[in-house]
Amino acid sequence: METANVNRSHWSSRWAFILVTAGSAIGLGNIWKFPYMTGTNGGSAFVLVYLLCIVSIGLPLLMAETMLGRRGQGNPVAAMGAVAREAGLGRYWKIIGLIGVTGALLILSFYSVVAGWILEYTLRATSGFDGITKESAAAGFAGLLADPLRLIAWHSLFMVMTVFVVARGVTGGIEQANKIMMPALFAIVLGLIGYGMVTADMPAAIRFMFHFDVSAITREVVFSAMGHSFFTLSLGMGAIMAYGSYLDKGTSIVRTCFYVAIADTAIALLAGLAIFAIVFAKGLAPASGPGLILQTLPIAFSQMPGGSVVGPLFFLLVVFAAWTSSISLLEPFVALLIERFSFSRKRAAWATGGAVWLLGIAVALSFNEWSEVKLFGLGIFDLLDSLTTKIMMPLSGLLIAVFAGWMMQRRHVEDEIALGGKGFALWRTTLRYVSPIAIVAIFLHVIGAVG
Ligand code: PHE
């Protein structure tokens, strides 16, 4: 059945929607990926482009994707089918939903492995990282990557956790989980910033992230920053569309999306500051890559009073942040199986989770046994990361901008985005011109067609 289902579950309030959507947006992207990408992409240059992308592409698209979900009232594929029909267009627009639901599963396969690292570090942190040094921290992380069974065990646990919540349903599972985990996360990030101010090198961190050295902006920086702005706002992967489909008609999309974008950006910047303050105070390398937080934070926790309590607490909250995001990566496909193939929610969640779990095993092995397996010069982990964040997300984002900006009837858009006068015109213009042109320009750059 592709017809919209009017009896779908709905979030219990406007705040619930903000919370779950922020829960989707705020995740490993903010606390793990943003700091290491900033580190490997020249610091402030990356931050500057990232912020520009959030404002000019990310936020307008976040609103557009939420709108498509709510208007379409269905899983991403059905929702796109419904809005396309309403606009008098063909079924091929469902491709947006398809790219989304499959991309989300690909992301989840490596996301879960990384979340597994964090689970391991939650456990390690309970011993306080006594006597850890720069060298032993790096060796400790390398040791984890070299151990396939450990990686797979943690990945399995994390997938079970994710499936468990999604199997419980929209309000009973997803909303409940977010209501507990999100406020705790905010508190601990603020605490860590406080620590950075008092004992670490906050001025150096601020300089590194905000002196805005325009000359350091390279093609790679621009492409990475755009990809990351999609990743961090959960765009183009059906997650936002699925969550939007559970949103009440009366809630303001503009206001809620605005809060989500602000919260997401704030957490990324704060996490970045806290981590770089420690990096510079301890003479660590900002460009050390995906292991950055796992090589820096243990050193801080080993030295701070009460570190063996704060440490595990912090990593646990990163697990929570990852969890609320992974739920949103699984839900779109699960909703599709339920609505289109009449699966029970339980069966849909376990079946999808099982498939993603298998792919995740390949990801885990790509760090050790299968490290030689390469496609286009990339290992399995890097390949899935690049394919999703650098290609599928921008492509889907482009199609969403074109659809919402050019294809939908204006009165339907106005009906959803109740933003009078100038605000509406600004949003629509950005969506119609700025976002697509920026995405296409960046694509062309990368393909080397221009510049
Ligand atoms: N936004 C999440 C994060 O930053 C990741 C994510 C991407 C979640 C796409 C859902 C969809 O960690």
CSV table of C-alpha atoms and ligand atoms in Angstrom, one decimal:
chain,number,residue,atom,x,y,z
A,1,MET,CA,0.0,0.0,0.0
A,2,GLU,CA,1.3,3.3,-0.9
A,3,THR,CA,-1.5,5.5,0.3
A,4,ALA,CA,-0.9,7.6,3.2
A,5,ASN,CA,-2.1,6.2,6.5
A,6,VAL,CA,-3.9,8.7,8.6
A,7,ASN,CA,-3.7,6.6,11.7
A,8,ARG,CA,0.0,6.7,12.1
A,9,SER,CA,1.7,7.3,15.4
A,10,HIS,CA,2.4,10.8,16.4
A,11,TRP,CA,4.9,12.4,18.8
A,12,SER,CA,3.2,13.4,22.0
A,13,SER,CA,4.2,17.1,21.8
A,14,ARG,CA,6.1,19.7,19.9
A,15,TRP,CA,8.9,19.3,22.4
A,16,ALA,CA,9.0,15.6,21.8
A,17,PHE,CA,9.6,16.2,18.1
A,18,ILE,CA,12.4,18.6,18.9
A,19,LEU,CA,13.9,16.2,21.3
A,20,VAL,CA,13.8,13.1,19.0
A,21,THR,CA,15.0,15.1,16.0
A,22,ALA,CA,17.8,16.6,18.0
A,23,GLY,CA,18.5,13.1,19.2
A,24,SER,CA,18.9,12.0,15.6
A,25,ALA,CA,21.0,14.9,14.7
A,26,ILE,CA,23.2,14.9,17.7
A,27,GLY,CA,25.4,11.8,17.7
A,28,LEU,CA,28.8,10.5,16.9
A,29,GLY,CA,28.8,13.1,14.1
A,30,ASN,CA,29.1,15.8,16.7
A,31,ILE,CA,31.3,14.3,19.3
A,32,TRP,CA,33.5,11.9,17.4
A,33,LYS,CA,33.4,13.0,13.7
A,34,PHE,CA,33.3,16.8,13.9
A,35,PRO,CA,36.4,17.1,16.1
A,36,TYR,CA,38.5,14.7,14.1
A,37,MET,CA,37.4,16.2,10.8
A,38,THR,CA,38.1,19.7,12.0
A,39,GLY,CA,41.6,18.4,13.1
A,40,THR,CA,42.4,16.8,9.8
A,41,ASN,CA,41.0,19.6,7.6
A,42,GLY,CA,42.9,22.5,8.9
A,43,GLY,CA,40.8,23.6,11.9
A,44,SER,CA,39.1,26.9,11.5
A,45,ALA,CA,38.9,26.6,7.7
A,46,PHE,CA,36.7,23.5,8.1
A,47,VAL,CA,34.7,25.1,10.9
A,48,LEU,CA,33.9,28.2,8.7
A,49,VAL,CA,32.7,26.3,5.7
A,50,TYR,CA,30.8,23.9,7.9
A,51,LEU,CA,28.9,26.8,9.5
A,52,LEU,CA,28.2,28.4,6.2
A,53,CYS,CA,26.9,25.0,4.9
A,54,ILE,CA,24.6,24.6,7.9
A,55,VAL,CA,23.0,28.0,7.4
A,56,SER,CA,22.8,28.0,3.6
A,57,ILE,CA,22.1,24.4,2.8
A,58,GLY,CA,21.5,22.4,6.0
A,59,LEU,CA,18.8,24.4,7.8
A,60,PRO,CA,16.6,25.0,4.7
A,61,LEU,CA,16.9,21.4,3.8
A,62,LEU,CA,16.1,20.2,7.3
A,63,MET,CA,12.8,22.2,7.0
A,64,ALA,CA,12.1,20.9,3.5
A,65,GLU,CA,12.7,17.2,4.5
A,66,THR,CA,10.5,17.5,7.6
A,67,MET,CA,7.8,19.1,5.4
A,68,LEU,CA,7.9,16.2,2.8
A,69,GLY,CA,7.6,13.7,5.6
A,70,ARG,CA,4.6,15.4,7.2
A,71,ARG,CA,2.9,16.1,4.0
A,72,GLY,CA,3.5,12.6,2.7
A,73,GLN,CA,2.4,10.8,5.9
A,74,GLY,CA,4.3,7.6,5.3
A,75,ASN,CA,7.7,6.0,5.3
A,76,PRO,CA,10.2,7.9,3.0
A,77,VAL,CA,9.4,6.0,-0.1
A,78,ALA,CA,5.6,6.2,0.3
A,79,ALA,CA,5.8,9.8,1.5
A,80,MET,CA,7.7,10.8,-1.7
A,81,GLY,CA,5.2,8.9,-3.8
A,82,ALA,CA,2.3,10.8,-2.1
A,83,VAL,CA,3.8,14.3,-2.4
A,84,ALA,CA,4.8,13.6,-6.0
A,85,ARG,CA,1.3,12.5,-6.8
A,86,GLU,CA,-0.1,15.6,-5.1
A,87,ALA,CA,2.2,17.7,-7.3
A,88,GLY,CA,0.9,15.8,-10.4
A,89,LEU,CA,4.3,14.1,-10.9
A,90,GLY,CA,5.4,10.6,-11.6
A,91,ARG,CA,6.5,7.8,-9.2
A,92,TYR,CA,10.2,8.2,-10.0
A,93,TRP,CA,10.4,10.9,-7.3
A,94,LYS,CA,10.3,8.0,-4.9
A,95,ILE,CA,14.0,7.6,-5.7
A,96,ILE,CA,14.6,10.2,-3.0
A,97,GLY,CA,13.0,7.9,-0.4
A,98,LEU,CA,14.9,4.9,-1.7
A,99,ILE,CA,18.3,6.6,-1.6
A,100,GLY,CA,17.4,7.6,1.9
A,101,VAL,CA,16.3,4.3,3.4
A,102,THR,CA,19.2,2.4,1.8
A,103,GLY,CA,21.8,5.1,2.7
A,104,ALA,CA,20.6,5.1,6.3
A,105,LEU,CA,21.3,1.4,6.6
A,106,LEU,CA,24.8,1.7,5.0
A,107,ILE,CA,25.6,4.5,7.6
A,108,LEU,CA,24.2,2.4,10.4
A,109,SER,CA,26.6,-0.5,9.5
A,110,PHE,CA,29.7,1.6,10.3
A,111,TYR,CA,28.0,3.8,12.8
A,112,SER,CA,27.4,0.8,15.0
A,113,VAL,CA,31.0,-0.3,14.8
A,114,VAL,CA,32.2,3.1,16.0
A,115,ALA,CA,29.6,3.1,18.7
A,116,GLY,CA,31.1,-0.2,19.7
A,117,TRP,CA,34.4,1.6,20.2
A,118,ILE,CA,32.7,3.9,22.6
A,119,LEU,CA,31.2,1.0,24.5
A,120,GLU,CA,34.6,-0.4,24.9
A,121,TYR,CA,35.9,2.9,26.2
A,122,THR,CA,33.0,3.2,28.6
A,123,LEU,CA,34.3,0.0,30.1
A,124,ARG,CA,37.9,1.0,30.0
A,125,ALA,CA,37.1,4.3,31.6
A,126,THR,CA,35.9,2.7,34.8
A,127,SER,CA,39.5,1.8,35.6
A,128,GLY,CA,40.4,5.5,35.4
A,129,PHE,CA,43.0,5.1,32.6
A,130,ASP,CA,45.7,5.1,35.3
A,131,GLY,CA,49.1,6.1,34.2
A,132,ILE,CA,48.0,6.5,30.5
A,133,THR,CA,50.4,8.4,28.3
A,134,LYS,CA,50.2,9.8,24.8
A,135,GLU,CA,51.9,6.7,23.4
A,136,SER,CA,49.9,4.2,25.4
A,137,ALA,CA,46.7,5.9,24.5
A,138,ALA,CA,47.5,5.5,20.8
A,139,ALA,CA,48.5,1.9,21.3
A,140,GLY,CA,45.4,1.2,23.3
A,141,PHE,CA,43.2,2.4,20.4
A,142,ALA,CA,45.3,0.5,17.8
A,143,GLY,CA,45.0,-2.6,19.9
A,144,LEU,CA,41.2,-2.4,19.8
A,145,LEU,CA,41.1,-2.0,16.1
A,146,ALA,CA,43.4,-5.0,15.7
A,147,ASP,CA,41.0,-7.2,17.7
A,148,PRO,CA,38.1,-8.4,15.4
A,149,LEU,CA,36.2,-10.3,18.0
A,150,ARG,CA,36.0,-7.5,20.4
A,151,LEU,CA,34.9,-5.1,17.7
A,152,ILE,CA,32.2,-7.5,16.5
A,153,ALA,CA,31.0,-8.2,20.0
A,154,TRP,CA,30.5,-4.5,20.8
A,155,HIS,CA,29.0,-3.9,17.4
A,156,SER,CA,26.5,-6.8,18.1
A,157,LEU,CA,25.6,-5.3,21.4
A,158,PHE,CA,25.0,-1.9,20.0
A,159,MET,CA,22.8,-3.3,17.2
A,160,VAL,CA,20.7,-5.2,19.7
A,161,MET,CA,20.2,-2.0,21.7
A,162,THR,CA,19.1,-0.1,18.6
A,163,VAL,CA,16.7,-2.8,17.4
A,164,PHE,CA,15.3,-3.1,20.9
A,165,VAL,CA,14.2,0.5,21.0
A,166,VAL,CA,12.8,0.6,17.4
A,167,ALA,CA,10.9,-2.6,18.0
A,168,ARG,CA,9.1,-0.9,20.9
A,169,GLY,CA,7.6,1.7,18.6
A,170,VAL,CA,7.5,5.4,17.9
A,171,THR,CA,6.3,6.9,21.2
A,172,GLY,CA,6.8,4.0,23.5
A,173,GLY,CA,10.4,3.3,22.3
A,174,ILE,CA,12.0,6.1,20.4
A,175,GLU,CA,10.4,9.1,22.2
A,176,GLN,CA,10.9,7.6,25.7
A,177,ALA,CA,14.6,6.8,25.0
A,178,ASN,CA,15.2,10.3,23.8
A,179,LYS,CA,13.5,12.0,26.7
A,180,ILE,CA,15.9,10.4,29.1
A,181,MET,CA,19.1,10.6,27.2
A,182,MET,CA,19.2,14.0,25.6
A,183,PRO,CA,19.0,16.2,28.7
A,184,ALA,CA,21.8,14.2,30.3
A,185,LEU,CA,24.0,14.7,27.3
A,186,PHE,CA,23.7,18.4,27.4
A,187,ALA,CA,24.7,18.5,31.0
A,188,ILE,CA,27.8,16.5,30.6
A,189,VAL,CA,29.1,18.3,27.5
A,190,LEU,CA,28.8,21.6,29.5
A,191,GLY,CA,30.7,20.0,32.4
A,192,LEU,CA,33.5,19.0,30.1
A,193,ILE,CA,33.7,22.5,28.7
A,194,GLY,CA,34.0,23.7,32.3
A,195,TYR,CA,36.9,21.3,32.8
A,196,GLY,CA,38.5,22.6,29.6
A,197,MET,CA,38.3,26.2,30.7
A,198,VAL,CA,39.8,25.6,34.0
A,199,THR,CA,42.6,23.1,33.4
A,200,ALA,CA,43.2,22.8,29.7
A,201,ASP,CA,44.2,25.2,26.9
A,202,MET,CA,41.0,26.8,25.9
A,203,PRO,CA,42.5,29.8,24.2
A,204,ALA,CA,44.5,27.5,21.9
A,205,ALA,CA,41.3,25.6,21.1
A,206,ILE,CA,39.5,28.8,20.3
A,207,ARG,CA,42.3,30.0,18.1
A,208,PHE,CA,42.4,26.7,16.3
A,209,MET,CA,38.7,26.6,15.6
A,210,PHE,CA,37.8,30.2,15.1
A,211,HIS,CA,40.6,32.3,13.7
A,212,PHE,CA,39.1,31.7,10.3
A,213,ASP,CA,42.1,31.4,8.0
A,214,VAL,CA,40.4,31.6,4.6
A,215,SER,CA,43.6,30.7,2.8
A,216,ALA,CA,43.5,27.2,4.3
A,217,ILE,CA,40.2,26.4,2.5
A,218,THR,CA,40.9,23.7,0.0
A,219,ARG,CA,38.6,21.7,-2.3
A,220,GLU,CA,38.9,18.8,0.1
A,221,VAL,CA,37.9,21.0,3.0
A,222,VAL,CA,34.8,22.3,1.2
A,223,PHE,CA,33.7,18.9,0.2
A,224,SER,CA,34.3,17.4,3.6
A,225,ALA,CA,32.5,20.3,5.4
A,226,MET,CA,29.5,20.0,3.1
A,227,GLY,CA,29.3,16.3,3.5
A,228,HIS,CA,29.6,16.7,7.3
A,229,SER,CA,26.8,19.3,7.4
A,230,PHE,CA,24.5,16.8,5.9
A,231,PHE,CA,25.7,14.0,8.2
A,232,THR,CA,25.4,16.0,11.4
A,233,LEU,CA,21.8,17.2,10.6
A,234,SER,CA,20.8,13.6,9.5
A,235,LEU,CA,19.8,15.0,6.1
A,236,GLY,CA,18.7,13.1,3.0
A,237,MET,CA,18.7,9.7,4.7
A,238,GLY,CA,15.0,9.3,5.4
A,239,ALA,CA,15.5,9.8,9.1
A,240,ILE,CA,14.2,13.3,9.1
A,241,MET,CA,11.4,12.5,6.7
A,242,ALA,CA,10.3,9.5,8.8
A,243,TYR,CA,10.3,11.6,12.0
A,244,GLY,CA,8.5,14.4,10.1
A,245,SER,CA,5.8,12.0,9.2
A,246,TYR,CA,5.0,11.5,12.9
A,247,LEU,CA,4.7,15.2,13.4
A,248,ASP,CA,1.4,16.9,14.1
A,249,LYS,CA,-0.1,19.2,11.6
A,250,GLY,CA,-0.3,22.1,14.0
A,251,THR,CA,3.4,22.2,14.9
A,252,SER,CA,5.6,24.8,13.4
A,253,ILE,CA,8.3,23.2,11.2
A,254,VAL,CA,10.3,26.4,11.0
A,255,ARG,CA,10.6,26.9,14.7
A,256,THR,CA,11.3,23.3,15.6
A,257,CYS,CA,13.9,22.8,12.9
A,258,PHE,CA,15.6,26.0,14.0
A,259,TYR,CA,16.0,24.7,17.5
A,260,VAL,CA,17.3,21.4,16.3
A,261,ALA,CA,19.9,23.0,14.1
A,262,ILE,CA,21.0,25.3,16.9
A,263,ALA,CA,21.3,22.5,19.4
A,264,ASP,CA,23.2,20.3,16.9
A,265,THR,CA,25.7,23.0,16.0
A,266,ALA,CA,26.2,24.1,19.6
A,267,ILE,CA,27.0,20.5,20.7
A,268,ALA,CA,29.5,20.1,17.9
A,269,LEU,CA,31.3,23.4,18.6
A,270,LEU,CA,31.3,22.7,22.4
A,271,ALA,CA,32.6,19.2,21.9
A,272,GLY,CA,35.3,20.5,19.5
A,273,LEU,CA,36.4,23.1,22.0
A,274,ALA,CA,36.5,20.7,24.9
A,275,ILE,CA,38.5,18.2,22.9
A,276,PHE,CA,41.0,20.6,21.3
A,277,ALA,CA,41.6,22.3,24.7
A,278,ILE,CA,42.8,19.0,25.9
A,279,VAL,CA,44.7,18.2,22.7
A,280,PHE,CA,46.7,21.4,22.9
A,281,ALA,CA,47.3,21.3,26.7
A,282,LYS,CA,48.8,17.8,26.4
A,283,GLY,CA,50.7,18.4,23.2
A,284,LEU,CA,48.7,15.9,21.2
A,285,ALA,CA,48.2,15.9,17.4
A,286,PRO,CA,44.9,17.5,16.3
A,287,ALA,CA,45.1,15.6,13.0
A,288,SER,CA,45.3,12.1,14.3
A,289,GLY,CA,42.0,11.0,12.6
A,290,PRO,CA,39.1,8.9,13.7
A,291,GLY,CA,40.8,7.9,17.0
A,292,LEU,CA,41.1,11.5,18.1
A,293,ILE,CA,38.6,11.5,21.0
A,294,LEU,CA,39.7,8.0,22.1
A,295,GLN,CA,43.3,9.1,22.3
A,296,THR,CA,42.8,12.5,23.9
A,297,LEU,CA,40.0,12.1,26.4
A,298,PRO,CA,41.5,9.2,28.3
A,299,ILE,CA,44.5,11.3,29.1
A,300,ALA,CA,42.3,14.1,30.5
A,301,PHE,CA,40.2,11.6,32.5
A,302,SER,CA,43.4,10.0,34.0
A,303,GLN,CA,44.4,13.4,35.4
A,304,MET,CA,41.2,15.0,36.5
A,305,PRO,CA,40.0,14.4,40.0
A,306,GLY,CA,37.1,12.0,39.9
A,307,GLY,CA,38.1,10.9,36.4
A,308,SER,CA,37.1,7.4,37.0
A,309,VAL,CA,33.6,8.6,37.5
A,310,VAL,CA,33.4,11.4,35.0
A,311,GLY,CA,35.1,9.3,32.3
A,312,PRO,CA,32.7,6.4,32.2
A,313,LEU,CA,29.8,8.8,32.5
A,314,PHE,CA,31.0,10.8,29.5
A,315,PHE,CA,31.5,7.8,27.3
A,316,LEU,CA,28.2,6.4,28.4
A,317,LEU,CA,26.5,9.7,27.2
A,318,VAL,CA,28.3,9.4,23.9
A,319,VAL,CA,26.8,6.0,23.7
A,320,PHE,CA,23.4,7.5,24.4
A,321,ALA,CA,23.9,10.2,21.7
A,322,ALA,CA,24.9,7.5,19.2
A,323,TRP,CA,22.0,5.4,20.2
A,324,THR,CA,19.4,8.1,19.7
A,325,SER,CA,20.9,8.6,16.2
A,326,SER,CA,21.1,4.9,15.3
A,327,ILE,CA,17.5,4.5,16.1
A,328,SER,CA,16.7,7.1,13.5
A,329,LEU,CA,18.9,5.3,11.0
A,330,LEU,CA,16.9,2.1,11.4
A,331,GLU,CA,13.4,3.5,11.7
A,332,PRO,CA,12.9,4.6,8.0
A,333,PHE,CA,13.5,1.1,6.6
A,334,VAL,CA,11.5,-0.5,9.3
A,335,ALA,CA,8.6,1.8,8.6
A,336,LEU,CA,8.9,0.8,5.0
A,337,LEU,CA,8.7,-2.9,5.8
A,338,ILE,CA,5.7,-2.4,8.0
A,339,GLU,CA,3.7,-0.2,5.7
A,340,ARG,CA,4.6,-1.7,2.4
A,341,PHE,CA,5.1,-5.4,3.2
A,342,SER,CA,2.9,-5.7,6.2
A,343,PHE,CA,5.7,-6.8,8.6
A,344,SER,CA,5.0,-6.6,12.3
A,345,ARG,CA,7.2,-3.9,13.8
A,346,LYS,CA,9.1,-6.4,15.8
A,347,ARG,CA,9.9,-8.6,12.8
A,348,ALA,CA,10.8,-5.6,10.7
A,349,ALA,CA,13.2,-4.3,13.3
A,350,TRP,CA,15.0,-7.5,13.9
A,351,ALA,CA,15.2,-8.5,10.2
A,352,THR,CA,16.6,-5.1,9.2
A,353,GLY,CA,18.9,-5.0,12.2
A,354,GLY,CA,20.2,-8.5,11.3
A,355,ALA,CA,21.1,-7.4,7.7
A,356,VAL,CA,22.9,-4.3,9.0
A,357,TRP,CA,24.7,-6.3,11.6
A,358,LEU,CA,26.2,-8.6,8.8
A,359,LEU,CA,27.4,-5.6,6.9
A,360,GLY,CA,28.8,-4.2,10.1
A,361,ILE,CA,30.9,-7.3,10.5
A,362,ALA,CA,32.6,-6.5,7.2
A,363,VAL,CA,33.3,-3.0,8.5
A,364,ALA,CA,34.8,-4.4,11.7
A,365,LEU,CA,37.0,-6.7,9.8
A,366,SER,CA,38.2,-3.9,7.5
A,367,PHE,CA,40.3,-2.6,10.4
A,368,ASN,CA,42.2,-5.9,10.8
A,369,GLU,CA,41.8,-9.2,8.8
A,370,TRP,CA,40.4,-7.5,5.7
A,371,SER,CA,42.5,-4.3,5.8
A,372,GLU,CA,43.8,-5.2,2.4
A,373,VAL,CA,40.4,-5.3,0.8
A,374,LYS,CA,40.1,-2.0,-1.2
A,375,LEU,CA,37.7,-0.6,-3.7
A,376,PHE,CA,38.6,2.7,-5.4
A,377,GLY,CA,41.6,2.8,-3.1
A,378,LEU,CA,39.4,2.8,0.0
A,379,GLY,CA,38.9,0.2,2.7
A,380,ILE,CA,35.3,-1.0,3.5
A,381,PHE,CA,34.9,1.5,6.4
A,382,ASP,CA,36.2,4.5,4.4
A,383,LEU,CA,34.3,3.4,1.3
A,384,LEU,CA,30.9,3.3,3.1
A,385,ASP,CA,31.6,6.6,4.9
A,386,SER,CA,32.5,8.4,1.6
A,387,LEU,CA,29.8,6.8,-0.4
A,388,THR,CA,27.1,7.9,2.0
A,389,THR,CA,28.3,11.3,3.2
A,390,LYS,CA,30.0,12.5,0.1
A,391,ILE,CA,27.7,11.2,-2.6
A,392,MET,CA,24.4,9.8,-1.4
A,393,MET,CA,23.5,12.5,1.1
A,394,PRO,CA,24.3,15.5,-1.1
A,395,LEU,CA,22.6,13.8,-4.0
A,396,SER,CA,19.5,13.2,-2.0
A,397,GLY,CA,19.7,16.7,-0.6
A,398,LEU,CA,19.9,18.1,-4.1
A,399,LEU,CA,16.8,16.2,-5.1
A,400,ILE,CA,14.9,17.3,-2.0
A,401,ALA,CA,15.8,20.9,-2.7
A,402,VAL,CA,14.7,20.7,-6.3
A,403,PHE,CA,11.5,18.9,-5.4
A,404,ALA,CA,10.4,21.1,-2.5
A,405,GLY,CA,11.7,24.3,-4.2
A,406,TRP,CA,10.5,23.8,-7.8
A,407,MET,CA,8.2,20.9,-8.1
A,408,MET,CA,5.7,21.2,-5.3
A,409,GLN,CA,2.8,23.6,-5.6
A,410,ARG,CA,3.5,26.8,-3.8
A,411,ARG,CA,0.2,26.7,-1.9
A,412,HIS,CA,1.0,23.2,-0.5
A,413,VAL,CA,4.4,24.4,0.6
A,414,GLU,CA,2.9,27.5,2.2
A,415,ASP,CA,0.4,25.3,4.0
A,416,GLU,CA,3.2,23.4,5.6
A,417,ILE,CA,5.8,26.1,6.2
A,418,ALA,CA,3.6,28.6,7.8
A,419,LEU,CA,6.1,31.4,7.7
A,420,GLY,CA,4.7,34.6,6.5
A,421,GLY,CA,6.1,37.2,4.1
A,422,LYS,CA,9.9,37.8,4.0
A,423,GLY,CA,10.9,34.7,6.0
A,424,PHE,CA,9.1,32.4,3.6
A,425,ALA,CA,10.6,34.1,0.6
A,426,LEU,CA,14.0,33.9,2.1
A,427,TRP,CA,13.7,30.2,2.9
A,428,ARG,CA,12.2,29.4,-0.5
A,429,THR,CA,14.8,31.4,-2.4
A,430,THR,CA,17.6,29.7,-0.5
A,431,LEU,CA,16.1,26.3,-1.2
A,432,ARG,CA,15.5,27.0,-4.9
A,433,TYR,CA,18.8,28.6,-5.7
A,434,VAL,CA,21.5,28.6,-3.0
A,435,SER,CA,21.3,25.0,-1.9
A,436,PRO,CA,21.1,23.3,-5.3
A,437,ILE,CA,23.7,25.6,-6.9
A,438,ALA,CA,26.1,25.1,-4.0
A,439,ILE,CA,25.7,21.3,-4.0
A,440,VAL,CA,26.1,21.1,-7.8
A,441,ALA,CA,29.1,23.4,-7.7
A,442,ILE,CA,30.8,21.4,-5.1
A,443,PHE,CA,30.1,18.2,-7.0
A,444,LEU,CA,31.5,19.6,-10.2
A,445,HIS,CA,34.6,20.8,-8.3
A,446,VAL,CA,35.2,17.4,-7.0
A,447,ILE,CA,34.7,15.6,-10.3
A,448,GLY,CA,37.2,18.2,-11.5
A,449,ALA,CA,35.0,19.6,-14.2
A,450,VAL,CA,35.7,23.1,-13.1
A,451,GLY,CA,38.4,24.9,-11.2
B,1,PHE,N1,23.3,13.0,12.6
B,1,PHE,C1,23.8,11.8,13.2
B,1,PHE,C2,25.1,12.2,13.8
B,1,PHE,O1,25.6,13.3,13.8
B,1,PHE,C3,24.1,10.7,12.1
B,1,PHE,C4,22.9,10.5,11.3
B,1,PHE,C5,23.0,10.6,9.9
B,1,PHE,C6,21.7,10.1,11.8
B,1,PHE,C7,21.9,10.4,9.1
B,1,PHE,C8,20.6,9.8,10.9
B,1,PHE,C9,20.7,10.0,9.6
B,1,PHE,O2,25.8,11.4,14.5
